[in-house]
mmCIF file of C-alpha atoms in Angstrom:
data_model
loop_
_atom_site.group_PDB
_atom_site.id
_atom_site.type_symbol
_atom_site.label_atom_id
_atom_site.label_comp_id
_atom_site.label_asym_id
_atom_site.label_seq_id
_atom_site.Cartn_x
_atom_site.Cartn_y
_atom_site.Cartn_z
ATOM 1 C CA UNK A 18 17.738 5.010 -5.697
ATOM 2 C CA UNK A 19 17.591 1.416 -7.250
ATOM 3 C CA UNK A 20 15.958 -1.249 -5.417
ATOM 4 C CA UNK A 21 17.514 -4.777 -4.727
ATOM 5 C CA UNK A 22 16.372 -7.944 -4.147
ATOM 6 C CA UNK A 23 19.507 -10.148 -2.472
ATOM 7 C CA UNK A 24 19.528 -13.765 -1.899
ATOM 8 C CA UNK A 25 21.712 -14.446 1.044
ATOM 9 C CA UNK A 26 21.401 -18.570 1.113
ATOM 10 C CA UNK A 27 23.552 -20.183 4.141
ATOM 11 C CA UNK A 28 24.983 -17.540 6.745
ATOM 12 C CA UNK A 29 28.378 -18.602 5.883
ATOM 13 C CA UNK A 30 27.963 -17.025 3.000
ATOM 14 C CA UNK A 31 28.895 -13.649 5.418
ATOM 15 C CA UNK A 32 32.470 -15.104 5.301
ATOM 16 C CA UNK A 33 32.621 -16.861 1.728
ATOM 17 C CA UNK A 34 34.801 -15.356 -1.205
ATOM 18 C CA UNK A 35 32.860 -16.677 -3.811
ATOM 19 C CA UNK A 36 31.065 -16.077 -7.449
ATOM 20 C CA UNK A 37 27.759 -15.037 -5.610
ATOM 21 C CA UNK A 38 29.491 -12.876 -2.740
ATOM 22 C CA UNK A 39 31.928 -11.329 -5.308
ATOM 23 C CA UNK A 40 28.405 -9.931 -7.280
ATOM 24 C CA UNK A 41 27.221 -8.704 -3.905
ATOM 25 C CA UNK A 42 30.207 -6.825 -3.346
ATOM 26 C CA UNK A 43 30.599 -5.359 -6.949
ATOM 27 C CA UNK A 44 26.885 -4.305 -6.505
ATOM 28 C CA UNK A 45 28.367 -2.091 -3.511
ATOM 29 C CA UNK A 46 30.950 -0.457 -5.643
ATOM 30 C CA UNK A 47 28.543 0.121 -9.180
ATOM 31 C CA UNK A 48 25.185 1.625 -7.071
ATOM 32 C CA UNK A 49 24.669 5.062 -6.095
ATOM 33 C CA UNK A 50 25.873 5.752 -2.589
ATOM 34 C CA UNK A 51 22.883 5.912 -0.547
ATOM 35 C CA UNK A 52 21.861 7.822 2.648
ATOM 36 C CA UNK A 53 20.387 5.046 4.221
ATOM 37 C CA UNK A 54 19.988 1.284 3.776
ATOM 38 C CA UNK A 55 16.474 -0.496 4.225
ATOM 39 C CA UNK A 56 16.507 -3.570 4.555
ATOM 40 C CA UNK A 57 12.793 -6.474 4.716
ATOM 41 C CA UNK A 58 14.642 -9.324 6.205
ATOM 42 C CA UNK A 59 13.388 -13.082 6.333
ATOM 43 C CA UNK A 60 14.586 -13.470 9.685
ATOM 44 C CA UNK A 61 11.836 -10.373 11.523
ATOM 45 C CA UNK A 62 8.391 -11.602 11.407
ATOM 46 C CA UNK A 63 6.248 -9.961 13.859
ATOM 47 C CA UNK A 64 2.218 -9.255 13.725
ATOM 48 C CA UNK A 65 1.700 -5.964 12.356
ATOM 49 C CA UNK A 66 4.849 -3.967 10.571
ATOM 50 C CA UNK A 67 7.099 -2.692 12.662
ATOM 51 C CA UNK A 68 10.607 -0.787 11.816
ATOM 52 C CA UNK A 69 13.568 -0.540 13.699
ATOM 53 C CA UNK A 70 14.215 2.550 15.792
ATOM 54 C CA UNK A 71 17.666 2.135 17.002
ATOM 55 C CA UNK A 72 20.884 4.568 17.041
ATOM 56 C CA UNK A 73 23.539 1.445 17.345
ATOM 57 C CA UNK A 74 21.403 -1.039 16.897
ATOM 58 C CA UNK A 75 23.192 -4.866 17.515
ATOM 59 C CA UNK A 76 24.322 -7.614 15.428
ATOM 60 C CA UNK A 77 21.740 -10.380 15.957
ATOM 61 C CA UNK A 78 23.616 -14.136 15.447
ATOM 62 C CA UNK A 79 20.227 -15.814 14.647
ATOM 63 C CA UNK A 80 21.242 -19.680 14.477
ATOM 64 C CA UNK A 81 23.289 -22.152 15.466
ATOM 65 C CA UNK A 82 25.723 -24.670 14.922
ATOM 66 C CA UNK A 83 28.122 -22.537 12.588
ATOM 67 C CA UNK A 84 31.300 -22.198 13.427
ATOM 68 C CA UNK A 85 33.061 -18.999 15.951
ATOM 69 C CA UNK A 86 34.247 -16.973 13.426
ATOM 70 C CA UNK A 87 30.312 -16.403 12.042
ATOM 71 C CA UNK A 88 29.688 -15.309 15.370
ATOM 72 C CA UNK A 89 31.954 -13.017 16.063
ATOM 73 C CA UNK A 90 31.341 -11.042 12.621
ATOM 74 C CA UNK A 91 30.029 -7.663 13.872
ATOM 75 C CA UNK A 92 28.081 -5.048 11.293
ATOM 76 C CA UNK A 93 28.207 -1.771 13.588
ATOM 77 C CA UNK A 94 26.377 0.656 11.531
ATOM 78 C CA UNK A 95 24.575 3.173 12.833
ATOM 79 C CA UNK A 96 20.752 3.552 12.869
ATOM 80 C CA UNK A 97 18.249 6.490 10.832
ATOM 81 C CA UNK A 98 16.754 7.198 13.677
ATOM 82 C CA UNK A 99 14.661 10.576 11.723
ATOM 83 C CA UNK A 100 14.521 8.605 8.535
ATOM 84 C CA UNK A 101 12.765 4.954 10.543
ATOM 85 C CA UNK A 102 10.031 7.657 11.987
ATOM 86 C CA UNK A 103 9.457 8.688 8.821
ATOM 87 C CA UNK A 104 9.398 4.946 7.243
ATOM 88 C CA UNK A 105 7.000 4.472 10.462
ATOM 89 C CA UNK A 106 4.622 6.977 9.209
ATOM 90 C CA UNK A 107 4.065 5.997 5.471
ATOM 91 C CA UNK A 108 3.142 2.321 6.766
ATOM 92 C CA UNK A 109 -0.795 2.607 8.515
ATOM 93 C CA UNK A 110 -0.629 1.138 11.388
ATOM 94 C CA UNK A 111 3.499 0.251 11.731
ATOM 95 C CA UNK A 112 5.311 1.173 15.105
ATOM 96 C CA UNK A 113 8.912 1.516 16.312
ATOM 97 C CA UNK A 114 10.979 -1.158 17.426
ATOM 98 C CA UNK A 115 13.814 0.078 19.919
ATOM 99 C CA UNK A 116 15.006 -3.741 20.432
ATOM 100 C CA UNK A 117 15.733 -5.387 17.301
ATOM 101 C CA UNK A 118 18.764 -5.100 15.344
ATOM 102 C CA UNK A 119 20.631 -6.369 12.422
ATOM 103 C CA UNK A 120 19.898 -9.983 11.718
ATOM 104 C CA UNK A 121 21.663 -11.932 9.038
ATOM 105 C CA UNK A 122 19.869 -11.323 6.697
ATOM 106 C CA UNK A 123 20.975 -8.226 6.667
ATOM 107 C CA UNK A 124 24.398 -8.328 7.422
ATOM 108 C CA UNK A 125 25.186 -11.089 5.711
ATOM 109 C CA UNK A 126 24.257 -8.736 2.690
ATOM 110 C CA UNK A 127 25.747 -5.918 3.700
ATOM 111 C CA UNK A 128 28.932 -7.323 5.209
ATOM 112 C CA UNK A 129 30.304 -7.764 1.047
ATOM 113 C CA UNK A 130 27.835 -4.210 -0.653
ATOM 114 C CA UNK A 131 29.526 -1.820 2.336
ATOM 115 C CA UNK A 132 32.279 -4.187 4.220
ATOM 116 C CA UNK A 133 32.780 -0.853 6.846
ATOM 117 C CA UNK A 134 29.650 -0.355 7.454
ATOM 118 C CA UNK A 135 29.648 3.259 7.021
ATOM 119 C CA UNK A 136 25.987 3.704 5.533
ATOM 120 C CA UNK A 137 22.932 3.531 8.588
ATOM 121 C CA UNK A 138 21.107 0.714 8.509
ATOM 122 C CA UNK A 139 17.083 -0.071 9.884
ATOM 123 C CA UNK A 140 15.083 -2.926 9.314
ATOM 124 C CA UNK A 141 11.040 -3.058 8.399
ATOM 125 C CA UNK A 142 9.654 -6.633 9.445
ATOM 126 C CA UNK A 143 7.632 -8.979 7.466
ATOM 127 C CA UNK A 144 3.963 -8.939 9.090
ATOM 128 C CA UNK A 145 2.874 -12.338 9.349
ATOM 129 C CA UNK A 146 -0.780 -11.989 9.063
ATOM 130 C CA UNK A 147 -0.542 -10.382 5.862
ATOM 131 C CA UNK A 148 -1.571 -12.301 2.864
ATOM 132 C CA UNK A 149 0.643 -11.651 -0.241
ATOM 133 C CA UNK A 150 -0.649 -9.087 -2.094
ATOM 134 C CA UNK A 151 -0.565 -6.732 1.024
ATOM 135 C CA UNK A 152 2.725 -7.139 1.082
ATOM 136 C CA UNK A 153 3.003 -5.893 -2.490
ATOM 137 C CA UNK A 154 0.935 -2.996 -0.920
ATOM 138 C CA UNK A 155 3.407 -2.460 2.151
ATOM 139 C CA UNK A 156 6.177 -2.151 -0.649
ATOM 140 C CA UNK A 157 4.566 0.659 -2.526
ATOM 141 C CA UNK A 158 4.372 2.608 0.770
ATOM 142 C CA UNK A 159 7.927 2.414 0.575
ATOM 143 C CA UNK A 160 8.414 3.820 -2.853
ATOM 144 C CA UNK A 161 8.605 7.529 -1.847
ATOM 145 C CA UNK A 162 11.776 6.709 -0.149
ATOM 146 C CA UNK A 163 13.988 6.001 -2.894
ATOM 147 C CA UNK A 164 13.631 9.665 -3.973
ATOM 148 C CA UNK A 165 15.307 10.411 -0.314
ATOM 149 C CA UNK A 166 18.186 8.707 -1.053
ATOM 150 C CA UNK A 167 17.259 5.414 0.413
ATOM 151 C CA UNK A 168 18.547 1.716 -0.781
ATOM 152 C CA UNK A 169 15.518 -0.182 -0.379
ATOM 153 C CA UNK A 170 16.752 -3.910 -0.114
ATOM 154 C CA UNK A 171 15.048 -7.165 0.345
ATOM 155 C CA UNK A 172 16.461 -10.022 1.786
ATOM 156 C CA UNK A 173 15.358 -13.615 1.993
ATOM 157 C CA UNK A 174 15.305 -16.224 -1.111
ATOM 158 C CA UNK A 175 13.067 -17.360 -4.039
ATOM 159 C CA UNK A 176 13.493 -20.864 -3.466
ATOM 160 C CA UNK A 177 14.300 -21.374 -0.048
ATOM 161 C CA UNK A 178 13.523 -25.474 1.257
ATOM 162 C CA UNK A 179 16.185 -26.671 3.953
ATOM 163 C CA UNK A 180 14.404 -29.791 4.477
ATOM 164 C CA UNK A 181 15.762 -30.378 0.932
ATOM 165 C CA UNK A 182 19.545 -28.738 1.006
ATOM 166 C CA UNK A 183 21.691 -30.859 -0.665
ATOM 167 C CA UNK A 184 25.137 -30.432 2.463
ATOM 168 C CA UNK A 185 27.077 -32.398 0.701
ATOM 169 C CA UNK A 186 26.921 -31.314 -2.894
ATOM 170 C CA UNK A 187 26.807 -27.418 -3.401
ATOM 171 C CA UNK A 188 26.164 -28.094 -7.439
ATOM 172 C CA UNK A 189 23.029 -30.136 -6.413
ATOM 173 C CA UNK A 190 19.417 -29.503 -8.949
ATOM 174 C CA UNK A 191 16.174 -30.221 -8.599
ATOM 175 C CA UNK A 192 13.324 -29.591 -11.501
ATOM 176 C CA UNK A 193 10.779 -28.527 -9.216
ATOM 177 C CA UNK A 194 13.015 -25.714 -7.574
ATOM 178 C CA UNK A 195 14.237 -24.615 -11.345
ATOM 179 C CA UNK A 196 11.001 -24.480 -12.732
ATOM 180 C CA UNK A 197 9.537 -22.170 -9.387
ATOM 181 C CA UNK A 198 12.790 -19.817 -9.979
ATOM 182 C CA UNK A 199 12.510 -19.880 -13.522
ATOM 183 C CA UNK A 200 8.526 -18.942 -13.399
ATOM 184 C CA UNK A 201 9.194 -16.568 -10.739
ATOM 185 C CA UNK A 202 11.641 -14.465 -13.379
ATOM 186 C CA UNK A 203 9.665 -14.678 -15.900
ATOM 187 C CA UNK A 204 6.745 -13.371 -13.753
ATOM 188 C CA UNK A 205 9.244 -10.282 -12.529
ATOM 189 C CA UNK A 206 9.852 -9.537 -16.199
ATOM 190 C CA UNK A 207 6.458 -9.445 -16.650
ATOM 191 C CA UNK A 208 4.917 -7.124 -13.726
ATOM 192 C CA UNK A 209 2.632 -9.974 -13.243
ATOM 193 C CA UNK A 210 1.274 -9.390 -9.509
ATOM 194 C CA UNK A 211 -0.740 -11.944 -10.135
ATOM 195 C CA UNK A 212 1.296 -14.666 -10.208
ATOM 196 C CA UNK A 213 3.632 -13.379 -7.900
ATOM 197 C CA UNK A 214 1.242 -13.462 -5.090
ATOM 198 C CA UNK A 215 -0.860 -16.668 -6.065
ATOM 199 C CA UNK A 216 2.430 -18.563 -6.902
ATOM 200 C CA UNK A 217 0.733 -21.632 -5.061
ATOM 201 C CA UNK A 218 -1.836 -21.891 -7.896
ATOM 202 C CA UNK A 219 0.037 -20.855 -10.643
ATOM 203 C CA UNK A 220 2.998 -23.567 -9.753
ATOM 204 C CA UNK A 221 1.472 -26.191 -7.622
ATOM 205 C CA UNK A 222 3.919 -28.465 -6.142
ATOM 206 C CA UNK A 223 6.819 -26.818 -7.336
ATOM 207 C CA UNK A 224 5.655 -23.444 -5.162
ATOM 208 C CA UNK A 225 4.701 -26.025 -2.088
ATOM 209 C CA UNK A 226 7.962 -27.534 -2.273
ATOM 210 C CA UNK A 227 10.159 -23.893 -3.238
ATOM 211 C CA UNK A 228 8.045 -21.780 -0.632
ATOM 212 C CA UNK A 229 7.665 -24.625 2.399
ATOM 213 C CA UNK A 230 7.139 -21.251 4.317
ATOM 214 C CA UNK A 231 6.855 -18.201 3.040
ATOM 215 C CA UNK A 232 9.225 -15.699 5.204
ATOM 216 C CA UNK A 233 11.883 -15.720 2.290
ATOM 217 C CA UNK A 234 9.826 -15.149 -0.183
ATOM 218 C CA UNK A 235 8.177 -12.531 0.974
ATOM 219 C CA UNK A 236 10.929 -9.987 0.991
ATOM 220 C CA UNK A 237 11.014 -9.942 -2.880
ATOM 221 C CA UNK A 238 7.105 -8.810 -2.892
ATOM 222 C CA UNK A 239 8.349 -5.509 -0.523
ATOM 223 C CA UNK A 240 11.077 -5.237 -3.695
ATOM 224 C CA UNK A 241 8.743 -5.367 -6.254
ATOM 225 C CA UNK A 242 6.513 -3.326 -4.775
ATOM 226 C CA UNK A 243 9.054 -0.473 -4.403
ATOM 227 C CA UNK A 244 9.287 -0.635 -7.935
ATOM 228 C CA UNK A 245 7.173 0.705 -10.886
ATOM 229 C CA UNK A 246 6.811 0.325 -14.748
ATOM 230 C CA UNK A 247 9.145 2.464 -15.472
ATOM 231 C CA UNK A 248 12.304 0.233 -13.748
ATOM 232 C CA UNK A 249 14.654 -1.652 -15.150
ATOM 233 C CA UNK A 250 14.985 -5.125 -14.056
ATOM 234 C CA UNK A 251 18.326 -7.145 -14.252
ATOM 235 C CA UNK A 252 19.866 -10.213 -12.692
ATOM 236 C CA UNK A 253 22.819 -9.078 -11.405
ATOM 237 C CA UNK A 254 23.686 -13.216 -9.922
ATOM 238 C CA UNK A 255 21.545 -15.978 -10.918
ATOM 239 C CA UNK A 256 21.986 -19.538 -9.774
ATOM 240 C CA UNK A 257 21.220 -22.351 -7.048
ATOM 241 C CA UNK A 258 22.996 -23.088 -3.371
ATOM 242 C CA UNK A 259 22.976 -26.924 -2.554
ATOM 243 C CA UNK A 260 19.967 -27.749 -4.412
ATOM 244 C CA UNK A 261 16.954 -26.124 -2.732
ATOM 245 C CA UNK A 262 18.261 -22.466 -2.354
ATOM 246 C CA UNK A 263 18.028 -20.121 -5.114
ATOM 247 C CA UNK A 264 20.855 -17.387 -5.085
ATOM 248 C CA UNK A 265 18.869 -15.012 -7.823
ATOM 249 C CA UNK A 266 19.537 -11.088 -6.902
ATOM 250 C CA UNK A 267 17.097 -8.916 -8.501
ATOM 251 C CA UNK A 268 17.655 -5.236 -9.180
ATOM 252 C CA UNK A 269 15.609 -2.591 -10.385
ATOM 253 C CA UNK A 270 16.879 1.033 -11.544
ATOM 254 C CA UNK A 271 15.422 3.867 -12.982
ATOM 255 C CA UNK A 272 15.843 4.969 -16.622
#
């Protein structure tokens, strides 16, 4: 199976007909149908990994201050319960979760890839107290699933600074947050581990002020992880959000 990396931006995004959601959504009709869907969320940080053991496992509405109609938007896929103990196992150390569920940044993913929710879905959270190269590590645990039919997806953003959105103007730029994205891609293309995990050095202010805090950005090092030499890396939506929020989607196939 291919491996994704998905921006998902603003929740609203879950209800938006727009160029990045229409990508999402033709991703969902061009990839092989998978068996299950994994996703690395921004929004499940927890000490140690843990992955989600549920068989209907809820949607979570993690914010506030949208409007109803994002809360009521319901993603009721079912859970992998045999393939999460599995995922459980390759991880040293990970345990089950039986409370956790689908947060948005999962279903605001999935809600335009698979709109009727018909593939099972689990979650592996981000482990805080890892520093970034384990979480490179983490993601090469995960690589032996893609041969068992699992979509391996991660799901936060490259440049993600809220402090910095631009509300009013959706078209909004800054240089610092280009020149993080743009280094970022060039350090995908690459294979360059190096950079990926000591972005902080390699970019200076433009990492402190594109990775405030690092929850979104981890998600892509789980991606690449999953991921070897032998992938093919494309862009399949590349662009900005209100300023601060880079939209790129990465994905990764094999010859």
């Amino acid at each position: 199976m291919p491996v994704l990396f998905a921006a998902h931006g603003s929740p609203m995004n879950a209800l938006a007909k727009n160029p990045f959601t229409e990508a999402l959504a033709k991703l969902g009709t061009q990839l092989p149908t998978p068996q299950a869907i994994l996703v690395v969320s921004a929004h499940w940080e927890t000490e140690g990994t843990q992955v989600l053991y549920n068989a209907t496992p809820p949607t979570i509405h993690d914010f506030y201050g949208f409007p109803k109609a994002l809360f009521d938007v319901q993603y009721p896929a079912r859970g992998p319960l045999s393939i999460a103990s599995a995922t459980a196992k390759l991880v040293p150390g990970a345990s089950l979760n039986e409370k956790w569920g689908l947060d948005h940044g999962t279903w605001s993913v999935l809600v335009h890839m698979y709109p009727h929710a018909e593939i099972p879905v689990y979650q592996l959270s981000l482990d805080v107290k890892a520093p970034p190269a384990l979480h490179i590590e983490l993601g090469k645990k995960l690589r032996s699933l893609r041969e068992q039919g699992v979509l391996i997806i991660g799901s936060g953003n490259i440049v993600h600074n809220l402090r910095a959105v631009q509300w009013r103007d959706q078209n909004a730029r800054y240089d610092w947050a280009e020149e993080f994205d743009a280094g970022i891609k060039k350090a995908l293309d690459a294979r360059d581990e190096k950079t990926l995990t000591q972005y902080l050095e390699k970019f200076g202010s433009a990492a402190e002020m594109s990775v405030p805090t690092p929850e979104h950005y981890w998600p892509l090092l789980y991606a690449f992880g999953a991921t070897d030499e032998h992938d093919q890396i494309s862009y399949p939506f590349e662009g900005f959000e209100m300023g601060s929020l880079s939209m790129r989607t990465v994905l990764w196939t094999s010859p």
